[in-house]
Short mmCIF file of C-alpha atoms and ligand atoms in Angstrom, two decimals:
data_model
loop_
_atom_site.label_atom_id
_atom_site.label_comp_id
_atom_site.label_asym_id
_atom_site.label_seq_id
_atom_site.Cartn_x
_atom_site.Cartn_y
_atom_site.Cartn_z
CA UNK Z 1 55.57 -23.52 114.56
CA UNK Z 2 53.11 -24.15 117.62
CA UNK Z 3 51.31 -27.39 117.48
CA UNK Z 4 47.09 -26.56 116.83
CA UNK Z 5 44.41 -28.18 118.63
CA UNK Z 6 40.95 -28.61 117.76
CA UNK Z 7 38.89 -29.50 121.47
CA UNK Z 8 36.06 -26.64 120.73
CA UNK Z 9 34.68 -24.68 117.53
CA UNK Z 10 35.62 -21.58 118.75
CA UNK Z 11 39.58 -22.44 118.52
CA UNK Z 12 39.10 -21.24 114.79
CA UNK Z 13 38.34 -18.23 113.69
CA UNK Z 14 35.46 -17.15 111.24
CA UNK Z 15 38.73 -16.62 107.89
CA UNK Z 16 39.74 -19.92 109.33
CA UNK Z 17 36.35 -21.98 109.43
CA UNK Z 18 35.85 -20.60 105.40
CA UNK Z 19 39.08 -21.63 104.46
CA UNK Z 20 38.66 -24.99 105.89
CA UNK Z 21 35.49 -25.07 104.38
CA UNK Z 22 36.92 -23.69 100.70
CA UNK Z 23 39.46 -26.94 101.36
CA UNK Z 24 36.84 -29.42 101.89
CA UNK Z 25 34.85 -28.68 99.40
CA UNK Z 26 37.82 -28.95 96.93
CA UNK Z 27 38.21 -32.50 98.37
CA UNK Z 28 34.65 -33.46 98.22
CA UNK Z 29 34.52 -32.51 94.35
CA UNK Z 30 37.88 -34.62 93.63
CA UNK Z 31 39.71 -31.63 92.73
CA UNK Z 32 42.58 -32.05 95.66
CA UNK Z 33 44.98 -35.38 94.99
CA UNK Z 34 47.71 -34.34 97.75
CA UNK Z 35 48.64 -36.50 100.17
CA UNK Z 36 49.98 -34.39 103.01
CA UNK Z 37 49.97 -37.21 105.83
CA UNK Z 38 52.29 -39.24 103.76
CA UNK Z 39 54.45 -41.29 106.73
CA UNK Z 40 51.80 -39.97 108.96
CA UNK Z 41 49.85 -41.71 111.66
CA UNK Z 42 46.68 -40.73 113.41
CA UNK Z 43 46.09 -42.16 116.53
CA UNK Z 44 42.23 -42.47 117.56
CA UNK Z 45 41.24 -43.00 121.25
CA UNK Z 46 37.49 -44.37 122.05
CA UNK Z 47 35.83 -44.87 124.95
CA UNK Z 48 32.47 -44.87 123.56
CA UNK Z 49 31.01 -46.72 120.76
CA UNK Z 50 31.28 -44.74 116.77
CA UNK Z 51 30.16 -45.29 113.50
CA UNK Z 52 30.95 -41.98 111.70
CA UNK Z 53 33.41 -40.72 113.38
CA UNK Z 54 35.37 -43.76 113.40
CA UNK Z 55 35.04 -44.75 109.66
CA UNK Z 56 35.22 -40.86 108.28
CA UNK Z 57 38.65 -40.21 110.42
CA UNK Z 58 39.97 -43.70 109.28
CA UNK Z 59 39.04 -43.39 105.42
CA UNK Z 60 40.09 -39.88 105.54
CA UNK Z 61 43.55 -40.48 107.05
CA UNK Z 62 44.09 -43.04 104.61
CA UNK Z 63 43.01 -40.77 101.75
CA UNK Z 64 45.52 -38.30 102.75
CA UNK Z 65 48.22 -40.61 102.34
CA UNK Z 66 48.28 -41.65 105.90
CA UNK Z 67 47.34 -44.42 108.59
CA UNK Z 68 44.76 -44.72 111.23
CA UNK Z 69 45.06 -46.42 114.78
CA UNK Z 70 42.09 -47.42 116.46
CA UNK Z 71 42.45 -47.97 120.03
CA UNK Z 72 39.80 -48.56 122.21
CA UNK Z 73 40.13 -47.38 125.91
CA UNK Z 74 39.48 -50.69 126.73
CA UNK Z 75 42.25 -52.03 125.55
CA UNK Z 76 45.23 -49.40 125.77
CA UNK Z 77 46.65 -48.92 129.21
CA UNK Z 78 44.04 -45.90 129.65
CA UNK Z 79 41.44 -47.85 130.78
CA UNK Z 80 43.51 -49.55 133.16
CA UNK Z 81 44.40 -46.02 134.79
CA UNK Z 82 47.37 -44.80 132.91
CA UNK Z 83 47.35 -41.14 133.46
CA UNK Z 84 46.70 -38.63 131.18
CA UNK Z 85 50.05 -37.21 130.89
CA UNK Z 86 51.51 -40.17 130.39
CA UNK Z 87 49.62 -41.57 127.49
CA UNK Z 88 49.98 -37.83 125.70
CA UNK Z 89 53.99 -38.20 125.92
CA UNK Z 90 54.25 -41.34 124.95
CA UNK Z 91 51.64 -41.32 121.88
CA UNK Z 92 53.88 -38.06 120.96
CA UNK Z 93 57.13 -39.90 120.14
CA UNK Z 94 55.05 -42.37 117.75
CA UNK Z 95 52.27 -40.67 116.23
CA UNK Z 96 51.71 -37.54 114.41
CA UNK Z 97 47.92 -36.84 115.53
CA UNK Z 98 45.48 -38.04 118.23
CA UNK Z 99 41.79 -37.71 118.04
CA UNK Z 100 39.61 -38.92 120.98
CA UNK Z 101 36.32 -39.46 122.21
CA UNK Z 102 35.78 -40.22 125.78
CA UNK Z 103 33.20 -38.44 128.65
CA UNK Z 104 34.56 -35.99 130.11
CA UNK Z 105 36.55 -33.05 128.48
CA UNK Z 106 39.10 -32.14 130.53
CA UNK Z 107 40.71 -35.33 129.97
CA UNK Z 108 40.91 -34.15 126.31
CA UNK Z 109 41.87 -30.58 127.53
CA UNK Z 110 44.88 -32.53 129.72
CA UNK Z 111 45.63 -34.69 126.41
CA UNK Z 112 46.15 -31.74 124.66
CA UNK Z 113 48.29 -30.23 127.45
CA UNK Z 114 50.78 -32.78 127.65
CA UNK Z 115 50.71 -34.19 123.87
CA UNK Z 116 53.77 -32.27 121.69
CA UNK Z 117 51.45 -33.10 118.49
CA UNK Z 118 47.79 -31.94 117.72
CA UNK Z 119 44.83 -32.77 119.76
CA UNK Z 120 40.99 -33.40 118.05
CA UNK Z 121 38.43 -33.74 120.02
CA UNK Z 122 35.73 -36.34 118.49
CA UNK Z 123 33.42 -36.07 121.01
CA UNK Z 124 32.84 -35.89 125.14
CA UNK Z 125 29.81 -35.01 126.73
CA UNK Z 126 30.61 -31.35 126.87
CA UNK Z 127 30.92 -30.89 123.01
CA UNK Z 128 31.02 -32.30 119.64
CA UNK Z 129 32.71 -29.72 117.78
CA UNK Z 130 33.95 -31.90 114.04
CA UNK Z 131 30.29 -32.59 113.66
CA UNK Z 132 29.11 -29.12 114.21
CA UNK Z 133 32.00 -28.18 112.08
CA UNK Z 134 30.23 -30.91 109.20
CA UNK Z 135 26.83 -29.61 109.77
CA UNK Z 136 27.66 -25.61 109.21
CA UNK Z 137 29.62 -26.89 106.01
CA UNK Z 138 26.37 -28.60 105.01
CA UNK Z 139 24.05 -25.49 106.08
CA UNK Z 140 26.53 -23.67 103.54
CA UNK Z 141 26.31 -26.42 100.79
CA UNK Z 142 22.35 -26.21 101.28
CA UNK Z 143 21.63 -22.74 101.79
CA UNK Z 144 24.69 -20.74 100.45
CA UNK Z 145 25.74 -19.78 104.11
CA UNK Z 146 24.75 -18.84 107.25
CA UNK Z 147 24.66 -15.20 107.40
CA UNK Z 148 21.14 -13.78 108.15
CA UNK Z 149 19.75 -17.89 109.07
CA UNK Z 150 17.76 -18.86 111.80
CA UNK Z 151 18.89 -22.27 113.38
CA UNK Z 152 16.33 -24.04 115.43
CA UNK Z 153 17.62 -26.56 118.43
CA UNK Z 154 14.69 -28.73 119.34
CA UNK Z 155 15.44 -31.22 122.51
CA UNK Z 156 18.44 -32.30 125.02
CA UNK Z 157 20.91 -29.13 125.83
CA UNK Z 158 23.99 -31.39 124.78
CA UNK Z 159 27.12 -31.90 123.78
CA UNK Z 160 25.83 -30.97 120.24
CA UNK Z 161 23.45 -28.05 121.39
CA UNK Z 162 26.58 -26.97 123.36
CA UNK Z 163 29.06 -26.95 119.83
CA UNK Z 164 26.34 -24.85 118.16
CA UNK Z 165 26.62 -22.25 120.41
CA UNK Z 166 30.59 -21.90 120.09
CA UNK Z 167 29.46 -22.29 115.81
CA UNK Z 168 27.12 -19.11 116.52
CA UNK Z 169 30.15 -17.22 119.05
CA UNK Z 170 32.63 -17.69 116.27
CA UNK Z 171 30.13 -17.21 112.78
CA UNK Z 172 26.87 -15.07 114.54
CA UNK Z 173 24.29 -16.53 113.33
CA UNK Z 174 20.48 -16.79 114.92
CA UNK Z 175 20.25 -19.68 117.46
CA UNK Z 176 17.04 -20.51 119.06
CA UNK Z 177 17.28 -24.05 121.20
CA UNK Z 178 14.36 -25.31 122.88
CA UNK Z 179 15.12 -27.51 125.81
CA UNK Z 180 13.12 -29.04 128.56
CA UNK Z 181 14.11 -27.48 132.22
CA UNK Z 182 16.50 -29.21 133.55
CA UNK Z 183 18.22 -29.79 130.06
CA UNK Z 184 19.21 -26.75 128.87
CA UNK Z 185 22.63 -26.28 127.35
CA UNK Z 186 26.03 -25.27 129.30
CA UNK Z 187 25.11 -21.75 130.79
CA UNK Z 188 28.85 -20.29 130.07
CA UNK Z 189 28.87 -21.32 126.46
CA UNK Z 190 25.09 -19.90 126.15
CA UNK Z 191 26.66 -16.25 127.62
CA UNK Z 192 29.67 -16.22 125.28
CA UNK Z 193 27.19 -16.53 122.38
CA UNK Z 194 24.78 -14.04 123.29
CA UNK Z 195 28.12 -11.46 123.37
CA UNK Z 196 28.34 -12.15 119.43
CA UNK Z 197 24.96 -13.40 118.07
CA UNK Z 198 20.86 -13.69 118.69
CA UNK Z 199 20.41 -16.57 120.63
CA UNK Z 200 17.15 -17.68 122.65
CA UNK Z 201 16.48 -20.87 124.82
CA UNK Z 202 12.79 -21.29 125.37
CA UNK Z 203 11.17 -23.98 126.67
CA UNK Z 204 8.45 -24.24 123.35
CA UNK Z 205 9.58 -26.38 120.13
CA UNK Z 206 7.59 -23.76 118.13
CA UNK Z 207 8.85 -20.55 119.27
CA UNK Z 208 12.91 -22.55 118.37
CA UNK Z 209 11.08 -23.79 114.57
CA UNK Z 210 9.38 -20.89 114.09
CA UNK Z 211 10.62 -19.04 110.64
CA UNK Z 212 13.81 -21.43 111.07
CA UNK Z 213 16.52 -21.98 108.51
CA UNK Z 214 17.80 -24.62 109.83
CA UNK Z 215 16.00 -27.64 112.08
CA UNK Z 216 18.25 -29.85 114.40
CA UNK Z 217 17.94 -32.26 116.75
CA UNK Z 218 19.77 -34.89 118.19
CA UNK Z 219 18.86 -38.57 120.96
CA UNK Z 220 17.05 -37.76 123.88
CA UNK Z 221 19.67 -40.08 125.78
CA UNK Z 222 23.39 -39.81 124.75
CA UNK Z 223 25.80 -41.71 125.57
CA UNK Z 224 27.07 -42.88 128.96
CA UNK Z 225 23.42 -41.80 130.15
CA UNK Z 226 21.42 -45.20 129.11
CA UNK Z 227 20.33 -45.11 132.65
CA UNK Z 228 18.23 -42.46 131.91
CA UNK Z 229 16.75 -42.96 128.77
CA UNK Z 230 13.17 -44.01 130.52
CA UNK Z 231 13.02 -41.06 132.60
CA UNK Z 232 14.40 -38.91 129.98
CA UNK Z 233 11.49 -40.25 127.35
CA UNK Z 234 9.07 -38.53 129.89
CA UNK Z 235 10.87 -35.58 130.27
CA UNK Z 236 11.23 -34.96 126.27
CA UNK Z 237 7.43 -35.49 125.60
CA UNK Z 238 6.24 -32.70 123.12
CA UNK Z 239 10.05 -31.99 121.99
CA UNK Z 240 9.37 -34.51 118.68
CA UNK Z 241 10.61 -33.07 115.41
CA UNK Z 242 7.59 -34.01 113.49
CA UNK Z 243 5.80 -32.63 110.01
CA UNK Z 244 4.07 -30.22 112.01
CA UNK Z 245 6.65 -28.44 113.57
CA UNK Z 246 8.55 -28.60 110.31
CA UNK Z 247 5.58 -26.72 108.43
CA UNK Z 248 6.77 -23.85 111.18
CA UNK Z 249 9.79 -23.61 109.62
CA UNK Z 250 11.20 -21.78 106.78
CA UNK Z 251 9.56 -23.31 103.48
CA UNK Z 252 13.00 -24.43 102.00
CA UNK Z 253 14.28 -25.29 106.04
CA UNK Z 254 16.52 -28.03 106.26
CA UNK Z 255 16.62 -30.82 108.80
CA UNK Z 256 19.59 -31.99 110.62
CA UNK Z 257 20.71 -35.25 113.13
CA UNK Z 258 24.17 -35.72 113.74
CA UNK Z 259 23.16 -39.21 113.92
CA UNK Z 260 22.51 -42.08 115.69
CA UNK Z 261 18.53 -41.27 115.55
CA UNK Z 262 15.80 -42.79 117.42
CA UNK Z 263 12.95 -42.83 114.96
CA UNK Z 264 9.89 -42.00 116.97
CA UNK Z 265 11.52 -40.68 119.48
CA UNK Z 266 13.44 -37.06 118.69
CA UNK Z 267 12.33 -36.82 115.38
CA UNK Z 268 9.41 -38.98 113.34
CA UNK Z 269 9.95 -41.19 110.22
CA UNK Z 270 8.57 -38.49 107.78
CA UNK Z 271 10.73 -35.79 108.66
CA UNK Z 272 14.10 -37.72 109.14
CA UNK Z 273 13.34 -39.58 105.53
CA UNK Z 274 11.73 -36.72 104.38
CA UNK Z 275 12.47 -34.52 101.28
CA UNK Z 276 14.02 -31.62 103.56
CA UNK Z 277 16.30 -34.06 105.37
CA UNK Z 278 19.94 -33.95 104.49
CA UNK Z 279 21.19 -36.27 107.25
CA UNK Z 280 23.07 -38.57 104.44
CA UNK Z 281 24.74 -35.30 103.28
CA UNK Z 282 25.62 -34.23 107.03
CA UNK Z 283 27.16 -37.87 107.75
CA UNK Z 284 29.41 -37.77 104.17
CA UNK Z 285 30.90 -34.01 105.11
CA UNK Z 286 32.22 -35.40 108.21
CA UNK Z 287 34.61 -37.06 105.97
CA UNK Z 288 35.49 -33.99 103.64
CA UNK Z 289 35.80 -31.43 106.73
CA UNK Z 290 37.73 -33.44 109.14
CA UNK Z 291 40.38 -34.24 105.87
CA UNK Z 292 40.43 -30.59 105.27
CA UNK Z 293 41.10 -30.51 109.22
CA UNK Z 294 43.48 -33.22 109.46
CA UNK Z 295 45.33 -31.43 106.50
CA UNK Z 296 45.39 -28.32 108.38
CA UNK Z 297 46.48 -29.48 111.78
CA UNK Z 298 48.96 -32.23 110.66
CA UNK Z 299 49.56 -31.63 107.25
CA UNK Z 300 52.74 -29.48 107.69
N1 CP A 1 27.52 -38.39 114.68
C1 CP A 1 28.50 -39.15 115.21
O1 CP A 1 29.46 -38.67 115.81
O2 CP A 1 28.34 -40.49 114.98
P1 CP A 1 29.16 -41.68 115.63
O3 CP A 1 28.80 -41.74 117.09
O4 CP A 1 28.71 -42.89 114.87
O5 CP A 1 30.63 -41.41 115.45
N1 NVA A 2 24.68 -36.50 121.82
C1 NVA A 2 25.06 -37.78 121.25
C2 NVA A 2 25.80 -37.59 119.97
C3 NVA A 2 26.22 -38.86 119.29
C4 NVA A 2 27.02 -38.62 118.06
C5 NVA A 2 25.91 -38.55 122.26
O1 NVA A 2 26.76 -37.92 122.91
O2 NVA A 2 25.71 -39.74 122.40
#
């Protein structure tokens, strides 16, 4: 059978992303003991710093009967220019996985290319699809789905703005992001959505909140662009997820931050500790989808 990648939400299919989903939630309620990685190794790549993604791929390896290998770019022969190609065919006679973070994607695309085992992507600055993937499964843990929601974007057109429009291409849900110009999210991945859903990009926080299901956000400044994070501050003024644009929202909304958060900054203190936060719930289903993932791709 033909090796399976995950570098973007939209390489699974709608059956595919509720079976996955059916999985993990077996898994989060301690109803699934198998250990389908037994003799298994993941391999994880970063060249940018992690907390969750790190900890929930290594824990959930290990739950799974497997072993995790962090390697930071730094370190491995990557960072001292090792091609691409190279690193995929070597890491392919050791391990059974590789998941990676690093800037730009098509050195995940090229990974994925060249490696003879699966490919996860966890994280450039094009898209952050296993944390989209965590945040629908905790839209349907909240809210009993998706169908017939209204998601609200409010700030930078990122990597994580960019992975909610492949989640509404794939699942069709209503997506209204409101970005400063000049920030607005990848115009390709904004087309293929409006083919299959209702999806808006204004430039208001109120008209993206307004009615909303679903209120998201994510840093002003991501990573690799520190430089900017002055400038940026300036250019984000008004885009605040605070109580007010919450009471906007859908009475029972949720909020959502992938996490790191800037307190202040993208979203106030009140909202992200708030009642309607479920940012603790968002950062534990990273670990229950990407073992229901890791199952999937490497668990034959
Ligand atoms: N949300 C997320 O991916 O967090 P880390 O950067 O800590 O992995
Ligand atoms: N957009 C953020 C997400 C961090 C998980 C970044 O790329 O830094």
């Amino acid at each position: 059978m033909a090796k399976r990648d995950f570098l973007t939400i939209t390489d699974l299919s709608r059956q595919e992303i509720s079976r996955l989903f059916d999985l993990a939630e077996r898994m989060k309620k301690g109803s699934y003991q198998e250990t389908p990685l037994a003799g298994k190794t993941l391999a994880m790549i970063f060249a940018k710093s992690s907390t969750r993604t790190r900890v929930s791929f290594e824990v959930g390896t290990y739950q799974l009967g497997g072993q995790a290998l962090f390697l930071s770019s730094r370190d491995i022969q990557i960072g001292r220019g090792e091609p691409i190609p190279d690193t995929a065919h070597v890491l392919s006679r050791y391990v059974d996985g590789i998941m990676i973070r690093t800037f730009d994607h098509q050195e995940v695309e090229e990974l994925a290319r060249c490696a003879t085992i699966p490919v996860i992507n966890g994280l450039t600055d094009l898209t952050h699809p296993c944390q989209v993937l965590a945040d629908l499964f905790t839209v349907r843990e909240a809210l009993g789905g998706w169908e017939g929601k209204r998601i609200a974007w409010v700030g930078d057109g990122n990597n994580m703005a960019n992975s909610w429009l492949e989640a509404a291409a794939v699942l069709g849900f209503e997506l209204r992001l409101a970005c400063p110009e000049g920030f607005e999210p990848d115009r390709a991945r904004f087309e293929r959505a409006q083919q299959a859903a209702t999806v808006m990009v204004t430039e208001v926080p109120e008209e993206a909140a307004e009615g909303a299901h679903v209120v998201n956000t994510d840093v002003w400044a991501s990573m690799g662009q520190e430089g900017e994070a002055e400038a940026r501050r300036n250019a984000f003024k008004g885009y605040t997820v605070d109580a007010d644009l919450m009471k906007l929202a859908d009475p029972k909304a949720i909020f959502l931050h992938c996490l790191p958060a800037h307190r202040g900054e993208e979203v106030t203190a009140d909202v992200i500790d708030g009642a309607q936060s479920r940012v603790w719930d968002e950062a534990e289903n990273r670990l229950h989808v990407q073992k229901a993932l890791l199952a999937t791709l490497m668990g034959q």
